[in-house]
Amino acid sequence: MEIVNANSATLSNFEVMKHLQKVKDSRKKHKGQLATITYETLRYLENTPCAQHSPEAMTQCLRELDGFNLNKNEKLMLINSPPTTALEIQLMIEESEERLSEEQVQKILTIMIQYFPHIQKPQEAEPQEQD
C-alpha cells in the first residue's frame, strides 16, 4: 500500500463525528464494513467530550490558544480531550515545563473550562469522618 499524501489535513474528533453523522444519514445506505466502521466510530465519539463541542467554541478556543506557542497537533489534542489538570497538559504538550509557566498552564485550563464547560468534574462531596 502506498500513502500518496500522508498529512493532507488533520481533523478534530468533532469534525470526524459530524462527517460520519452525515455519511450515516445520507440516502445511500452503506453495507458491510463501512457501515460497521461508521457505526462503531460514531458510538465511540458520541461518548467523548467532542459530542458536546460546538464549532463556535472550538474556533474561539483555538484563537485564545494562539498566544501560547503551541503547534497544530498540541492544539488538536487539547481540543479532542480538553484537559482538566496541569498533569494532563504536561502529557499533551511536549516539554511543557520549559515552554509554559505555571500561570500559562492555569490560563490554558481556564480557557478549556470557559469554552468546554462540560469537562468540569462535579465536585464530590467531602467524605464525612466516622466516629
N, CA, C and O atoms as a printed pandas DataFrame, in Angstrom:
     atom_number atom_name residue_name chain_id  residue_number  x_coord  y_coord  z_coord
0              1         N          MET        A               1    0.848   -1.169    0.000
1              2        CA          MET        A               1    0.000    0.000    0.000
2              3         C          MET        A               1    0.895    1.234    0.000
3              4         O          MET        A               1    1.894    1.284    0.717
4              5         N          GLU        A               2    0.537    2.212   -0.796
5              6        CA          GLU        A               2    1.311    3.440   -0.919
6              7         C          GLU        A               2    0.504    4.600   -0.360
7              8         O          GLU        A               2   -0.670    4.769   -0.688
8              9         N          ILE        A               3    1.140    5.391    0.482
9             10        CA          ILE        A               3    0.492    6.573    1.028
10            11         C          ILE        A               3    0.836    7.741    0.118
11            12         O          ILE        A               3    1.999    8.131    0.013
12            13         N          VAL        A               4   -0.169    8.295   -0.535
13            14        CA          VAL        A               4    0.056    9.365   -1.501
14            15         C          VAL        A               4    0.330   10.683   -0.794
15            16         O          VAL        A               4    1.307   11.365   -1.106
16            17         N          ASN        A               5   -0.514   11.042    0.141
17            18        CA          ASN        A               5   -0.348   12.294    0.866
18            19         C          ASN        A               5   -0.579   12.004    2.339
19            20         O          ASN        A               5   -1.720   11.979    2.802
20            21         N          ALA        A               6    0.487   11.788    3.064
21            22        CA          ALA        A               6    0.391   11.308    4.435
22            23         C          ALA        A               6   -0.264   12.300    5.379
23            24         O          ALA        A               6   -0.899   11.887    6.350
24            25         N          ASN        A               7   -0.134   13.564    5.134
25            26        CA          ASN        A               7   -0.641   14.541    6.089
26            27         C          ASN        A               7   -1.384   15.659    5.367
27            28         O          ASN        A               7   -1.030   16.829    5.507
28            29         N          SER        A               8   -2.388   15.313    4.613
29            30        CA          SER        A               8   -3.107   16.326    3.850
30            31         C          SER        A               8   -3.941   17.227    4.756
31            32         O          SER        A               8   -4.102   18.410    4.456
32            33         N          ALA        A               9   -4.473   16.700    5.848
33            34        CA          ALA        A               9   -5.252   17.511    6.780
34            35         C          ALA        A               9   -5.396   16.766    8.094
35            36         O          ALA        A               9   -5.379   15.536    8.142
36            37         N          THR        A              10   -5.535   17.534    9.144
37            38        CA          THR        A              10   -5.833   16.928   10.437
38            39         C          THR        A              10   -7.237   17.369   10.832
39            40         O          THR        A              10   -7.613   18.528   10.659
40            41         N          LEU        A              11   -7.990   16.440   11.353
41            42        CA          LEU        A              11   -9.364   16.706   11.747
42            43         C          LEU        A              11   -9.522   16.466   13.236
43            44         O          LEU        A              11   -8.900   15.571   13.807
44            45         N          SER        A              12  -10.353   17.271   13.847
45            46        CA          SER        A              12  -10.662   17.038   15.253
46            47         C          SER        A              12  -11.680   15.906   15.355
47            48         O          SER        A              12  -12.327   15.545   14.372
48            49         N          ASN        A              13  -11.807   15.361   16.543
49            50        CA          ASN        A              13  -12.808   14.314   16.764
50            51         C          ASN        A              13  -14.207   14.831   16.425
51            52         O          ASN        A              13  -15.031   14.100   15.875
52            53         N          PHE        A              14  -14.467   16.095   16.756
53            54        CA          PHE        A              14  -15.767   16.704   16.465
54            55         C          PHE        A              14  -16.039   16.706   14.964
55            56         O          PHE        A              14  -17.140   16.367   14.531
56            57         N          GLU        A              15  -15.040   17.088   14.172
57            58        CA          GLU        A              15  -15.212   17.126   12.716
58            59         C          GLU        A              15  -15.434   15.730   12.143
59            60         O          GLU        A              15  -16.251   15.544   11.242
60            61         N          VAL        A              16  -14.708   14.761   12.667
61            62        CA          VAL        A              16  -14.890   13.376   12.215
62            63         C          VAL        A              16  -16.297   12.899   12.563
63            64         O          VAL        A              16  -16.969   12.277   11.740
64            65         N          MET        A              17  -16.739   13.192   13.786
65            66        CA          MET        A              17  -18.067   12.770   14.214
66            67         C          MET        A              17  -19.149   13.387   13.324
67            68         O          MET        A              17  -20.070   12.688   12.900
68            69         N          LYS        A              18  -19.046   14.682   13.039
69            70        CA          LYS        A              18  -20.045   15.345   12.194
70            71         C          LYS        A              18  -20.044   14.762   10.783
71            72         O          LYS        A              18  -21.106   14.568   10.191
72            73         N          HIS        A              19  -18.869   14.484   10.245
73            74        CA          HIS        A              19  -18.795   13.896    8.906
74            75         C          HIS        A              19  -19.430   12.504    8.885
75            76         O          HIS        A              19  -20.185   12.176    7.969
76            77         N          LEU        A              20  -19.125   11.695    9.887
77            78        CA          LEU        A              20  -19.693   10.346    9.933
78            79         C          LEU        A              20  -21.205   10.377   10.129
79            80         O          LEU        A              20  -21.914    9.510    9.619
80            81         N          GLN        A              21  -21.703   11.369   10.863
81            82        CA          GLN        A              21  -23.152   11.501   11.004
82            83         C          GLN        A              21  -23.796   11.811    9.659
83            84         O          GLN        A              21  -24.877   11.308    9.353
84            85         N          LYS        A              22  -23.129   12.643    8.852
85            86        CA          LYS        A              22  -23.643   12.929    7.506
86            87         C          LYS        A              22  -23.609   11.679    6.637
87            88         O          LYS        A              22  -24.550   11.414    5.889
88            89         N          VAL        A              23  -22.526   10.910    6.736
89            90        CA          VAL        A              23  -22.418    9.667    5.962
90            91         C          VAL        A              23  -23.531    8.717    6.368
91            92         O          VAL        A              23  -24.179    8.106    5.519
92            93         N          LYS        A              24  -23.749    8.598    7.669
93            94        CA          LYS        A              24  -24.779    7.689    8.177
94            95         C          LYS        A              24  -26.175    8.129    7.737
95            96         O          LYS        A              24  -27.022    7.295    7.418
96            97         N          ASP        A              25  -26.410    9.440    7.722
97            98        CA          ASP        A              25  -27.729    9.963    7.376
98            99         C          ASP        A              25  -27.950   10.126    5.877
99           100         O          ASP        A              25  -29.049   10.476    5.447
100          101         N          SER        A              26  -26.923    9.878    5.086
101          102        CA          SER        A              26  -27.073   10.061    3.640
102          103         C          SER        A              26  -28.073    9.052    3.081
103          104         O          SER        A              26  -28.356    8.028    3.703
104          105         N          ARG        A              27  -28.589    9.352    1.924
105          106        CA          ARG        A              27  -29.597    8.482    1.308
106          107         C          ARG        A              27  -29.035    7.116    0.961
107          108         O          ARG        A              27  -29.732    6.104    1.038
108          109         N          LYS        A              28  -27.780    7.100    0.583
109          110        CA          LYS        A              28  -27.164    5.811    0.253
110          111         C          LYS        A              28  -26.890    5.069    1.558
111          112         O          LYS        A              28  -26.163    5.567    2.417
112          113         N          LYS        A              29  -27.439    3.946    1.698
113          114        CA          LYS        A              29  -27.170    3.127    2.875
114          115         C          LYS        A              29  -25.991    2.220    2.558
115          116         O          LYS        A              29  -26.036    1.391    1.650
116          117         N          HIS        A              30  -24.957    2.407    3.328
117          118        CA          HIS        A              30  -23.756    1.613    3.112
118          119         C          HIS        A              30  -23.920    0.257    3.779
119          120         O          HIS        A              30  -24.559    0.123    4.823
120          121         N          LYS        A              31  -23.345   -0.706    3.167
121          122        CA          LYS        A              31  -23.450   -2.058    3.695
122          123         C          LYS        A              31  -22.067   -2.568    4.032
123          124         O          LYS        A              31  -21.056   -2.082    3.525
124          125         N          GLY        A              32  -22.052   -3.534    4.878
125          126        CA          GLY        A              32  -20.807   -4.223    5.168
126          127         C          GLY        A              32  -19.889   -3.452    6.088
127          128         O          GLY        A              32  -20.321   -2.857    7.075
128          129         N          GLN        A              33  -18.615   -3.473    5.745
129          130        CA          GLN        A              33  -17.592   -2.955    6.633
130          131         C          GLN        A              33  -17.694   -1.451    6.865
131          132         O          GLN        A              33  -17.468   -0.992    7.984
132          133         N          LEU        A              34  -18.032   -0.668    5.829
133          134        CA          LEU        A              34  -18.143    0.776    6.012
134          135         C          LEU        A              34  -19.240    1.108    7.016
135          136         O          LEU        A              34  -19.054    1.984    7.861
136          137         N          ALA        A              35  -20.360    0.436    6.942
137          138        CA          ALA        A              35  -21.453    0.677    7.885
138          139         C          ALA        A              35  -21.021    0.322    9.301
139          140         O          ALA        A              35  -21.341    1.042   10.247
140          141         N          THR        A              36  -20.305   -0.769    9.448
141          142        CA          THR        A              36  -19.836   -1.191   10.770
142          143         C          THR        A              36  -18.839   -0.195   11.336
143          144         O          THR        A              36  -18.934    0.194   12.501
144          145         N          ILE        A              37  -17.887    0.217   10.517
145          146        CA          ILE        A              37  -16.874    1.173   10.969
146          147         C          ILE        A              37  -17.523    2.505   11.326
147          148         O          ILE        A              37  -17.182    3.113   12.340
148          149         N          THR        A              38  -18.450    2.954   10.499
149          150        CA          THR        A              38  -19.152    4.207   10.767
150          151         C          THR        A              38  -19.912    4.115   12.082
151          152         O          THR        A              38  -19.832    5.019   12.913
152          153         N          TYR        A              39  -20.641    3.038   12.270
153          154        CA          TYR        A              39  -21.432    2.850   13.489
154          155         C          TYR        A              39  -20.541    2.808   14.727
155          156         O          TYR        A              39  -20.803    3.509   15.705
156          157         N          GLU        A              40  -19.501    2.000   14.690
157          158        CA          GLU        A              40  -18.625    1.841   15.854
158          159         C          GLU        A              40  -17.890    3.140   16.182
159          160         O          GLU        A              40  -17.753    3.497   17.352
160          161         N          THR        A              41  -17.421    3.839   15.163
161          162        CA          THR        A              41  -16.703    5.094   15.390
162          163         C          THR        A              41  -17.638    6.151   15.958
163          164         O          THR        A              41  -17.272    6.866   16.891
164          165         N          LEU        A              42  -18.840    6.255   15.403
165          166        CA          LEU        A              42  -19.819    7.208   15.933
166          167         C          LEU        A              42  -20.183    6.876   17.375
167          168         O          LEU        A              42  -20.282    7.768   18.218
168          169         N          ARG        A              43  -20.378    5.611   17.650
169          170        CA          ARG        A              43  -20.717    5.190   19.014
170          171         C          ARG        A              43  -19.623    5.598   19.995
171          172         O          ARG        A              43  -19.908    6.047   21.105
172          173         N          TYR        A              44  -18.371    5.440   19.578
173          174        CA          TYR        A              44  -17.251    5.840   20.429
174          175         C          TYR        A              44  -17.221    7.363   20.603
175          176         O          TYR        A              44  -17.151    7.860   21.727
176          177         N          LEU        A              45  -17.274    8.099   19.491
177          178        CA          LEU        A              45  -17.145    9.558   19.547
178          179         C          LEU        A              45  -18.291   10.216   20.304
179          180         O          LEU        A              45  -18.096   11.254   20.937
180          181         N          GLU        A              46  -19.475    9.632   20.247
181          182        CA          GLU        A              46  -20.616   10.206   20.958
182          183         C          GLU        A              46  -20.491   10.060   22.469
183          184         O          GLU        A              46  -21.261   10.665   23.215
184          185         N          ASN        A              47  -19.532    9.266   22.923
185          186        CA          ASN        A              47  -19.280    9.111   24.355
186          187         C          ASN        A              47  -18.001    9.813   24.787
187          188         O          ASN        A              47  -17.471    9.530   25.861
188          189         N          THR        A              48  -17.501   10.725   23.962
189          190        CA          THR        A              48  -16.312   11.505   24.300
190          191         C          THR        A              48  -16.722   12.966   24.444
191          192         O          THR        A              48  -17.829   13.332   24.049
192          193         N          PRO        A              49  -15.855   13.809   25.002
193          194        CA          PRO        A              49  -16.208   15.226   25.160
194          195         C          PRO        A              49  -16.575   15.928   23.857
195          196         O          PRO        A              49  -17.311   16.915   23.882
196          197         N          CYS        A              50  -16.086   15.446   22.733
197          198        CA          CYS        A              50  -16.360   16.134   21.457
198          199         C          CYS        A              50  -17.843   16.142   21.113
199          200         O          CYS        A              50  -18.283   16.986   20.334
200          201         N          ALA        A              51  -18.610   15.240   21.664
201          202        CA          ALA        A              51  -20.043   15.188   21.363
202          203         C          ALA        A              51  -20.761   16.449   21.845
203          204         O          ALA        A              51  -21.836   16.784   21.347
204          205         N          GLN        A              52  -20.165   17.143   22.811
205          206        CA          GLN        A              52  -20.794   18.342   23.355
206          207         C          GLN        A              52  -20.114   19.624   22.891
207          208         O          GLN        A              52  -20.473   20.712   23.341
208          209         N          HIS        A              53  -19.139   19.508   21.998
209          210        CA          HIS        A              53  -18.458   20.690   21.462
210          211         C          HIS        A              53  -19.365   21.404   20.468
211          212         O          HIS        A              53  -20.313   20.829   19.933
212          213         N          SER        A              54  -19.051   22.658   20.240
213          214        CA          SER        A              54  -19.713   23.406   19.165
214          215         C          SER        A              54  -18.622   24.006   18.289
215          216         O          SER        A              54  -17.531   24.302   18.777
216          217         N          PRO        A              55  -18.903   24.187   17.008
217          218        CA          PRO        A              55  -17.887   24.767   16.118
218          219         C          PRO        A              55  -17.427   26.150   16.585
219          220         O          PRO        A              55  -16.248   26.486   16.466
220          221         N          GLU        A              56  -18.349   26.945   17.110
221          222        CA          GLU        A              56  -18.006   28.288   17.571
222          223         C          GLU        A              56  -17.053   28.235   18.762
223          224         O          GLU        A              56  -16.075   28.981   18.813
224          225         N          ALA        A              57  -17.338   27.360   19.710
225          226        CA          ALA        A              57  -16.475   27.230   20.886
226          227         C          ALA        A              57  -15.086   26.755   20.485
227          228         O          ALA        A              57  -14.085   27.232   21.019
228          229         N          MET        A              58  -15.022   25.824   19.553
229          230        CA          MET        A              58  -13.720   25.324   19.103
230          231         C          MET        A              58  -12.918   26.431   18.431
231          232         O          MET        A              58  -11.721   26.567   18.683
232          233         N          THR        A              59  -13.563   27.220   17.582
233          234        CA          THR        A              59  -12.879   28.310   16.884
234          235         C          THR        A              59  -12.361   29.347   17.871
235          236         O          THR        A              59  -11.212   29.779   17.781
236          237         N          GLN        A              60  -13.207   29.743   18.808
237          238        CA          GLN        A              60  -12.795   30.733   19.803
238          239         C          GLN        A              60  -11.669   30.200   20.685
239          240         O          GLN        A              60  -10.729   30.927   21.008
240          241         N          CYS        A              61  -11.765   28.950   21.065
241          242        CA          CYS        A              61  -10.733   28.337   21.898
242          243         C          CYS        A              61   -9.394   28.330   21.165
243          244         O          CYS        A              61   -8.365   28.665   21.751
244          245         N          LEU        A              62   -9.402   27.954   19.900
245          246        CA          LEU        A              62   -8.162   27.937   19.116
246          247         C          LEU        A              62   -7.564   29.331   19.002
247          248         O          LEU        A              62   -6.343   29.481   19.034
248          249         N          ARG        A              63   -8.398   30.348   18.871
249          250        CA          ARG        A              63   -7.895   31.732   18.823
250          251         C          ARG        A              63   -7.208   32.096   20.136
251          252         O          ARG        A              63   -6.145   32.717   20.138
252          253         N          GLU        A              64   -7.818   31.706   21.245
253          254        CA          GLU        A              64   -7.231   32.006   22.558
254          255         C          GLU        A              64   -5.912   31.266   22.764
255          256         O          GLU        A              64   -5.006   31.779   23.420
256          257         N          LEU        A              65   -5.804   30.067   22.207
257          258        CA          LEU        A              65   -4.586   29.271   22.375
258          259         C          LEU        A              65   -3.436   29.755   21.495
259          260         O          LEU        A              65   -2.298   29.324   21.676
260          261         N          ASP        A              66   -3.721   30.646   20.542
261          262        CA          ASP        A              66   -2.670   31.147   19.650
262          263         C          ASP        A              66   -1.524   31.807   20.412
263          264         O          ASP        A              66   -0.383   31.764   19.951
264          265         N          GLY        A              67   -1.791   32.402   21.537
265          266        CA          GLY        A              67   -0.761   33.109   22.291
266          267         C          GLY        A              67    0.183   32.228   23.082
267          268         O          GLY        A              67    1.068   32.744   23.764
268          269         N          PHE        A              68    0.025   30.923   23.013
269          270        CA          PHE        A              68    0.834   30.027   23.840
270          271         C          PHE        A              68    1.922   29.285   23.075
271          272         O          PHE        A              68    2.571   28.403   23.637
272          273         N          ASN        A              69    2.132   29.617   21.817
273          274        CA          ASN        A              69    3.188   28.995   21.009
274          275         C          ASN        A              69    3.057   27.467   20.972
275          276         O          ASN        A              69    4.031   26.743   21.175
276          277         N          LEU        A              70    1.851   27.000   20.711
277          278        CA          LEU        A              70    1.590   25.564   20.602
278          279         C          LEU        A              70    1.529   25.180   19.132
279          280         O          LEU        A              70    1.079   25.964   18.296
280          281         N          ASN        A              71    1.984   23.969   18.818
281          282        CA          ASN        A              71    1.876   23.527   17.425
282          283         C          ASN        A              71    0.469   22.979   17.159
283          284         O          ASN        A              71   -0.329   22.808   18.081
284          285         N          LYS        A              72    0.185   22.709   15.886
285          286        CA          LYS        A              72   -1.156   22.260   15.484
286          287         C          LYS        A              72   -1.586   20.986   16.192
287          288         O          LYS        A              72   -2.729   20.866   16.633
288          289         N          ASN        A              73   -0.664   20.035   16.300
289          290        CA          ASN        A              73   -1.019   18.759   16.929
290          291         C          ASN        A              73   -1.318   18.923   18.412
291          292         O          ASN        A              73   -2.205   18.253   18.942
292          293         N          GLU        A              74   -0.591   19.805   19.087
293          294        CA          GLU        A              74   -0.865   20.042   20.507
294          295         C          GLU        A              74   -2.240   20.686   20.687
295          296         O          GLU        A              74   -2.989   20.317   21.591
296          297         N          LYS        A              75   -2.563   21.639   19.833
297          298        CA          LYS        A              75   -3.891   22.265   19.904
298          299         C          LYS        A              75   -4.984   21.236   19.631
299          300         O          LYS        A              75   -6.030   21.237   20.280
300          301         N          LEU        A              76   -4.728   20.364   18.670
301          302        CA          LEU        A              76   -5.703   19.327   18.337
302          303         C          LEU        A              76   -5.938   18.398   19.528
303          304         O          LEU        A              76   -7.077   18.033   19.818
304          305         N          MET        A              77   -4.866   18.018   20.215
305          306        CA          MET        A              77   -5.024   17.163   21.398
306          307         C          MET        A              77   -5.810   17.882   22.486
307          308         O          MET        A              77   -6.650   17.274   23.150
308          309         N          LEU        A              78   -5.542   19.183   22.676
309          310        CA          LEU        A              78   -6.264   19.947   23.689
310          311         C          LEU        A              78   -7.753   20.029   23.363
311          312         O          LEU        A              78   -8.592   19.969   24.262
312          313         N          ILE        A              79   -8.080   20.166   22.085
313          314        CA          ILE        A              79   -9.484   20.248   21.669
314          315         C          ILE        A              79  -10.167   18.880   21.762
315          316         O          ILE        A              79  -11.303   18.780   22.226
316          317         N          ASN        A              80   -9.475   17.839   21.325
317          318        CA          ASN        A              80  -10.071   16.498   21.324
318          319         C          ASN        A              80  -10.331   15.976   22.730
319          320         O          ASN        A              80  -11.361   15.352   22.987
320          321         N          SER        A              81   -9.400   16.230   23.633
321          322        CA          SER        A              81   -9.532   15.766   25.018
322          323         C          SER        A              81   -9.191   16.923   25.941
323          324         O          SER        A              81   -8.086   16.972   26.482
324          325         N          PRO        A              82  -10.110   17.849   26.132
325          326        CA          PRO        A              82   -9.790   19.029   26.930
326          327         C          PRO        A              82   -9.277   18.647   28.321
327          328         O          PRO        A              82   -9.940   17.909   29.050
328          329         N          PRO        A              83   -8.098   19.153   28.682
329          330        CA          PRO        A              83   -7.511   18.791   29.971
330          331         C          PRO        A              83   -8.234   19.468   31.128
331          332         O          PRO        A              83   -8.792   20.556   30.986
332          333         N          THR        A              84   -8.210   18.804   32.264
333          334        CA          THR        A              84   -8.800   19.374   33.474
334          335         C          THR        A              84   -7.761   19.568   34.563
335          336         O          THR        A              84   -8.055   20.151   35.606
336          337         N          THR        A              85   -6.538   19.083   34.327
337          338        CA          THR        A              85   -5.468   19.230   35.316
338          339         C          THR        A              85   -4.172   19.632   34.624
339          340         O          THR        A              85   -4.014   19.456   33.416
340          341         N          ALA        A              86   -3.248   20.175   35.414
341          342        CA          ALA        A              86   -1.932   20.547   34.884
342          343         C          ALA        A              86   -1.187   19.308   34.391
343          344         O          ALA        A              86   -0.438   19.385   33.417
344          345         N          LEU        A              87   -1.385   18.182   35.046
345          346        CA          LEU        A              87   -0.729   16.943   34.625
346          347         C          LEU        A              87   -1.145   16.559   33.207
347          348         O          LEU        A              87   -0.302   16.161   32.402
348          349         N          GLU        A              88   -2.416   16.673   32.898
349          350        CA          GLU        A              88   -2.881   16.348   31.548
350          351         C          GLU        A              88   -2.238   17.266   30.512
351          352         O          GLU        A              88   -1.913   16.827   29.408
352          353         N          ILE        A              89   -2.055   18.533   30.863
353          354        CA          ILE        A              89   -1.385   19.459   29.942
354          355         C          ILE        A              89    0.059   19.032   29.729
355          356         O          ILE        A              89    0.557   19.079   28.605
356          357         N          GLN        A              90    0.741   18.614   30.799
357          358        CA          GLN        A              90    2.125   18.144   30.665
358          359         C          GLN        A              90    2.212   16.949   29.731
359          360         O          GLN        A              90    3.184   16.811   28.989
360          361         N          LEU        A              91    1.216   16.094   29.762
361          362        CA          LEU        A              91    1.223   14.915   28.899
362          363         C          LEU        A              91    0.922   15.262   27.442
363          364         O          LEU        A              91    1.361   14.553   26.537
364          365         N          MET        A              92    0.187   16.330   27.209
365          366        CA          MET        A              92   -0.204   16.699   25.848
366          367         C          MET        A              92    0.797   17.620   25.159
367          368         O          MET        A              92    0.973   17.557   23.943
368          369         N          ILE        A              93    1.446   18.469   25.936
369          370        CA          ILE        A              93    2.339   19.473   25.358
370          371         C          ILE        A              93    3.781   19.075   25.621
371          372         O          ILE        A              93    4.217   18.960   26.767
372          373         N          GLU        A              94    4.503   18.869   24.545
373          374        CA          GLU        A              94    5.895   18.443   24.635
374          375         C          GLU        A              94    6.727   19.518   25.330
375          376         O          GLU        A              94    6.633   20.702   25.006
376          377         N          GLU        A              95    7.540   19.085   26.291
377          378        CA          GLU        A              95    8.423   19.970   27.057
378          379         C          GLU        A              95    7.654   21.140   27.672
379          380         O          GLU        A              95    8.125   22.278   27.651
380          381         N          SER        A              96    6.492   20.863   28.209
381          382        CA          SER        A              96    5.646   21.930   28.746
382          383         C          SER        A              96    6.300   22.653   29.920
383          384         O          SER        A              96    6.055   23.842   30.126
384          385         N          GLU        A              97    7.126   21.952   30.690
385          386        CA          GLU        A              97    7.773   22.589   31.834
386          387         C          GLU        A              97    8.693   23.720   31.384
387          388         O          GLU        A              97    8.802   24.741   32.063
388          389         N          GLU        A              98    9.358   23.540   30.236
389          390        CA          GLU        A              98   10.258   24.567   29.723
390          391         C          GLU        A              98    9.513   25.630   28.922
391          392         O          GLU        A              98    9.917   26.793   28.907
392          393         N          ARG        A              99    8.450   25.246   28.269
393          394        CA          ARG        A              99    7.750   26.150   27.352
394          395         C          ARG        A              99    6.663   26.985   28.010
395          396         O          ARG        A              99    6.344   28.075   27.535
396          397         N          LEU        A             100    6.091   26.482   29.103
397          398        CA          LEU        A             100    4.963   27.168   29.730
398          399         C          LEU        A             100    5.231   27.422   31.206
399          400         O          LEU        A             100    5.780   26.571   31.905
400          401         N          SER        A             101    4.837   28.602   31.668
401          402        CA          SER        A             101    4.918   28.889   33.100
402          403         C          SER        A             101    3.685   28.291   33.782
403          404         O          SER        A             101    2.746   27.855   33.118
404          405         N          GLU        A             102    3.705   28.279   35.106
405          406        CA          GLU        A             102    2.547   27.763   35.845
406          407         C          GLU        A             102    1.307   28.611   35.565
407          408         O          GLU        A             102    0.192   28.095   35.485
408          409         N          GLU        A             103    1.519   29.924   35.417
409          410        CA          GLU        A             103    0.395   30.815   35.123
410          411         C          GLU        A             103   -0.201   30.496   33.752
411          412         O          GLU        A             103   -1.420   30.516   33.581
412          413         N          GLN        A             104    0.654   30.204   32.786
413          414        CA          GLN        A             104    0.161   29.863   31.453
414          415         C          GLN        A             104   -0.613   28.547   31.468
415          416         O          GLN        A             104   -1.630   28.413   30.788
416          417         N          VAL        A             105   -0.133   27.586   32.238
417          418        CA          VAL        A             105   -0.839   26.306   32.355
418          419         C          VAL        A             105   -2.222   26.540   32.960
419          420         O          VAL        A             105   -3.216   25.990   32.486
420          421         N          GLN        A             106   -2.278   27.360   34.008
421          422        CA          GLN        A             106   -3.569   27.657   34.630
422          423         C          GLN        A             106   -4.482   28.409   33.665
423          424         O          GLN        A             106   -5.693   28.186   33.655
424          425         N          LYS        A             107   -3.907   29.298   32.856
425          426        CA          LYS        A             107   -4.695   30.038   31.871
426          427         C          LYS        A             107   -5.272   29.079   30.826
427          428         O          LYS        A             107   -6.426   29.224   30.422
428          429         N          ILE        A             108   -4.478   28.105   30.390
429          430        CA          ILE        A             108   -4.976   27.113   29.427
430          431         C          ILE        A             108   -6.137   26.327   30.040
431          432         O          ILE        A             108   -7.145   26.087   29.376
432          433         N          LEU        A             109   -5.995   25.930   31.299
433          434        CA          LEU        A             109   -7.081   25.204   31.968
434          435         C          LEU        A             109   -8.341   26.071   32.042
435          436         O          LEU        A             109   -9.453   25.581   31.839
436          437         N          THR        A             110   -8.158   27.351   32.331
437          438        CA          THR        A             110   -9.293   28.275   32.391
438          439         C          THR        A             110   -9.964   28.399   31.026
439          440         O          THR        A             110  -11.191   28.418   30.932
440          441         N          ILE        A             111   -9.157   28.482   29.973
441          442        CA          ILE        A             111   -9.697   28.565   28.609
442          443         C          ILE        A             111  -10.500   27.307   28.283
443          444         O          ILE        A             111  -11.585   27.389   27.708
444          445         N          MET        A             112   -9.969   26.154   28.650
445          446        CA          MET        A             112  -10.663   24.895   28.361
446          447         C          MET        A             112  -12.022   24.856   29.057
447          448         O          MET        A             112  -13.019   24.454   28.458
448          449         N          ILE        A             113  -12.060   25.271   30.313
449          450        CA          ILE        A             113  -13.323   25.258   31.059
450          451         C          ILE        A             113  -14.283   26.309   30.509
451          452         O          ILE        A             113  -15.495   26.096   30.481
452          453         N          GLN        A             114  -13.735   27.447   30.072
453          454        CA          GLN        A             114  -14.573   28.508   29.517
454          455         C          GLN        A             114  -15.302   28.051   28.258
455          456         O          GLN        A             114  -16.497   28.302   28.103
456          457         N          TYR        A             115  -14.587   27.386   27.368
457          458        CA          TYR        A             115  -15.188   27.004   26.091
458          459         C          TYR        A             115  -15.801   25.603   26.094
459          460         O          TYR        A             115  -16.638   25.286   25.248
460          461         N          PHE        A             116  -15.391   24.783   27.026
461          462        CA          PHE        A             116  -15.928   23.422   27.125
462          463         C          PHE        A             116  -16.349   23.161   28.575
463          464         O          PHE        A             116  -15.732   22.340   29.254
464          465         N          PRO        A             117  -17.395   23.849   29.060
465          466        CA          PRO        A             117  -17.782   23.722   30.474
466          467         C          PRO        A             117  -18.195   22.314   30.876
467          468         O          PRO        A             117  -18.174   21.975   32.059
468          469         N          HIS        A             118  -18.568   21.497   29.907
469          470        CA          HIS        A             118  -18.994   20.129   30.208
470          471         C          HIS        A             118  -17.845   19.257   30.709
471          472         O          HIS        A             118  -18.087   18.149   31.189
472          473         N          ILE        A             119  -16.596   19.730   30.608
473          474        CA          ILE        A             119  -15.471   18.907   31.068
474          475         C          ILE        A             119  -15.258   19.010   32.565
475          476         O          ILE        A             119  -14.529   18.206   33.145
476          477         N          GLN        A             120  -15.889   19.994   33.198
477          478        CA          GLN        A             120  -15.712   20.136   34.633
478          479         C          GLN        A             120  -16.241   18.911   35.346
479          480         O          GLN        A             120  -17.358   18.452   35.105
480          481         N          LYS        A             121  -15.417   18.403   36.221
481          482        CA          LYS        A             121  -15.844   17.251   37.005
482          483         C          LYS        A             121  -16.711   17.761   38.148
483          484         O          LYS        A             121  -16.355   18.741   38.803
484          485         N          PRO        A             122  -17.835   17.114   38.395
485          486        CA          PRO        A             122  -18.669   17.564   39.509
486          487         C          PRO        A             122  -17.903   17.444   40.818
487          488         O          PRO        A             122  -17.189   16.469   41.054
488          489         N          GLN        A             123  -18.064   18.447   41.656
489          490        CA          GLN        A             123  -17.388   18.428   42.947
490          491         C          GLN        A             123  -17.961   17.299   43.790
491          492         O          GLN        A             123  -19.162   17.235   44.052
492          493         N          GLU        A             124  -17.077   16.426   44.200
493          494        CA          GLU        A             124  -17.521   15.312   45.034
494          495         C          GLU        A             124  -17.691   15.812   46.459
495          496         O          GLU        A             124  -16.920   16.640   46.943
496          497         N          ALA        A             125  -18.694   15.300   47.102
497          498        CA          ALA        A             125  -18.906   15.673   48.490
498          499         C          ALA        A             125  -17.727   15.188   49.317
499          500         O          ALA        A             125  -17.223   14.081   49.129
500          501         N          GLU        A             126  -17.298   16.048   50.239
501          502        CA          GLU        A             126  -16.166   15.656   51.071
502          503         C          GLU        A             126  -16.574   14.492   51.954
503          504         O          GLU        A             126  -17.670   14.484   52.515
504          505         N          PRO        A             127  -15.696   13.511   52.077
505          506        CA          PRO        A             127  -16.045   12.359   52.904
506          507         C          PRO        A             127  -16.241   12.773   54.361
507          508         O          PRO        A             127  -15.459   13.548   54.912
508          509         N          GLN        A             128  -17.273   12.253   54.957
509          510        CA          GLN        A             128  -17.557   12.533   56.355
510          511         C          GLN        A             128  -16.709   11.629   57.235
511          512         O          GLN        A             128  -16.570   10.432   56.982
512          513         N          GLU        A             129  -16.149   12.232   58.273
513          514        CA          GLU        A             129  -15.354   11.421   59.200
514          515         C          GLU        A             129  -16.299   10.598   60.061
515          516         O          GLU        A             129  -17.315   11.088   60.554
516          517         N          GLN        A             130  -15.937    9.345   60.224
517          518        CA          GLN        A             130  -16.759    8.475   61.054
518          519         C          GLN        A             130  -16.173    8.448   62.449
519          520         O          GLN        A             130  -14.957    8.362   62.624
520          521         N          ASP        A             131  -17.035    8.522   63.429
521          522        CA          ASP        A             131  -16.566    8.490   64.827
522          523         C          ASP        A             131  -16.393    7.087   65.299
523          524         O          ASP        A             131  -16.005    6.866   66.446
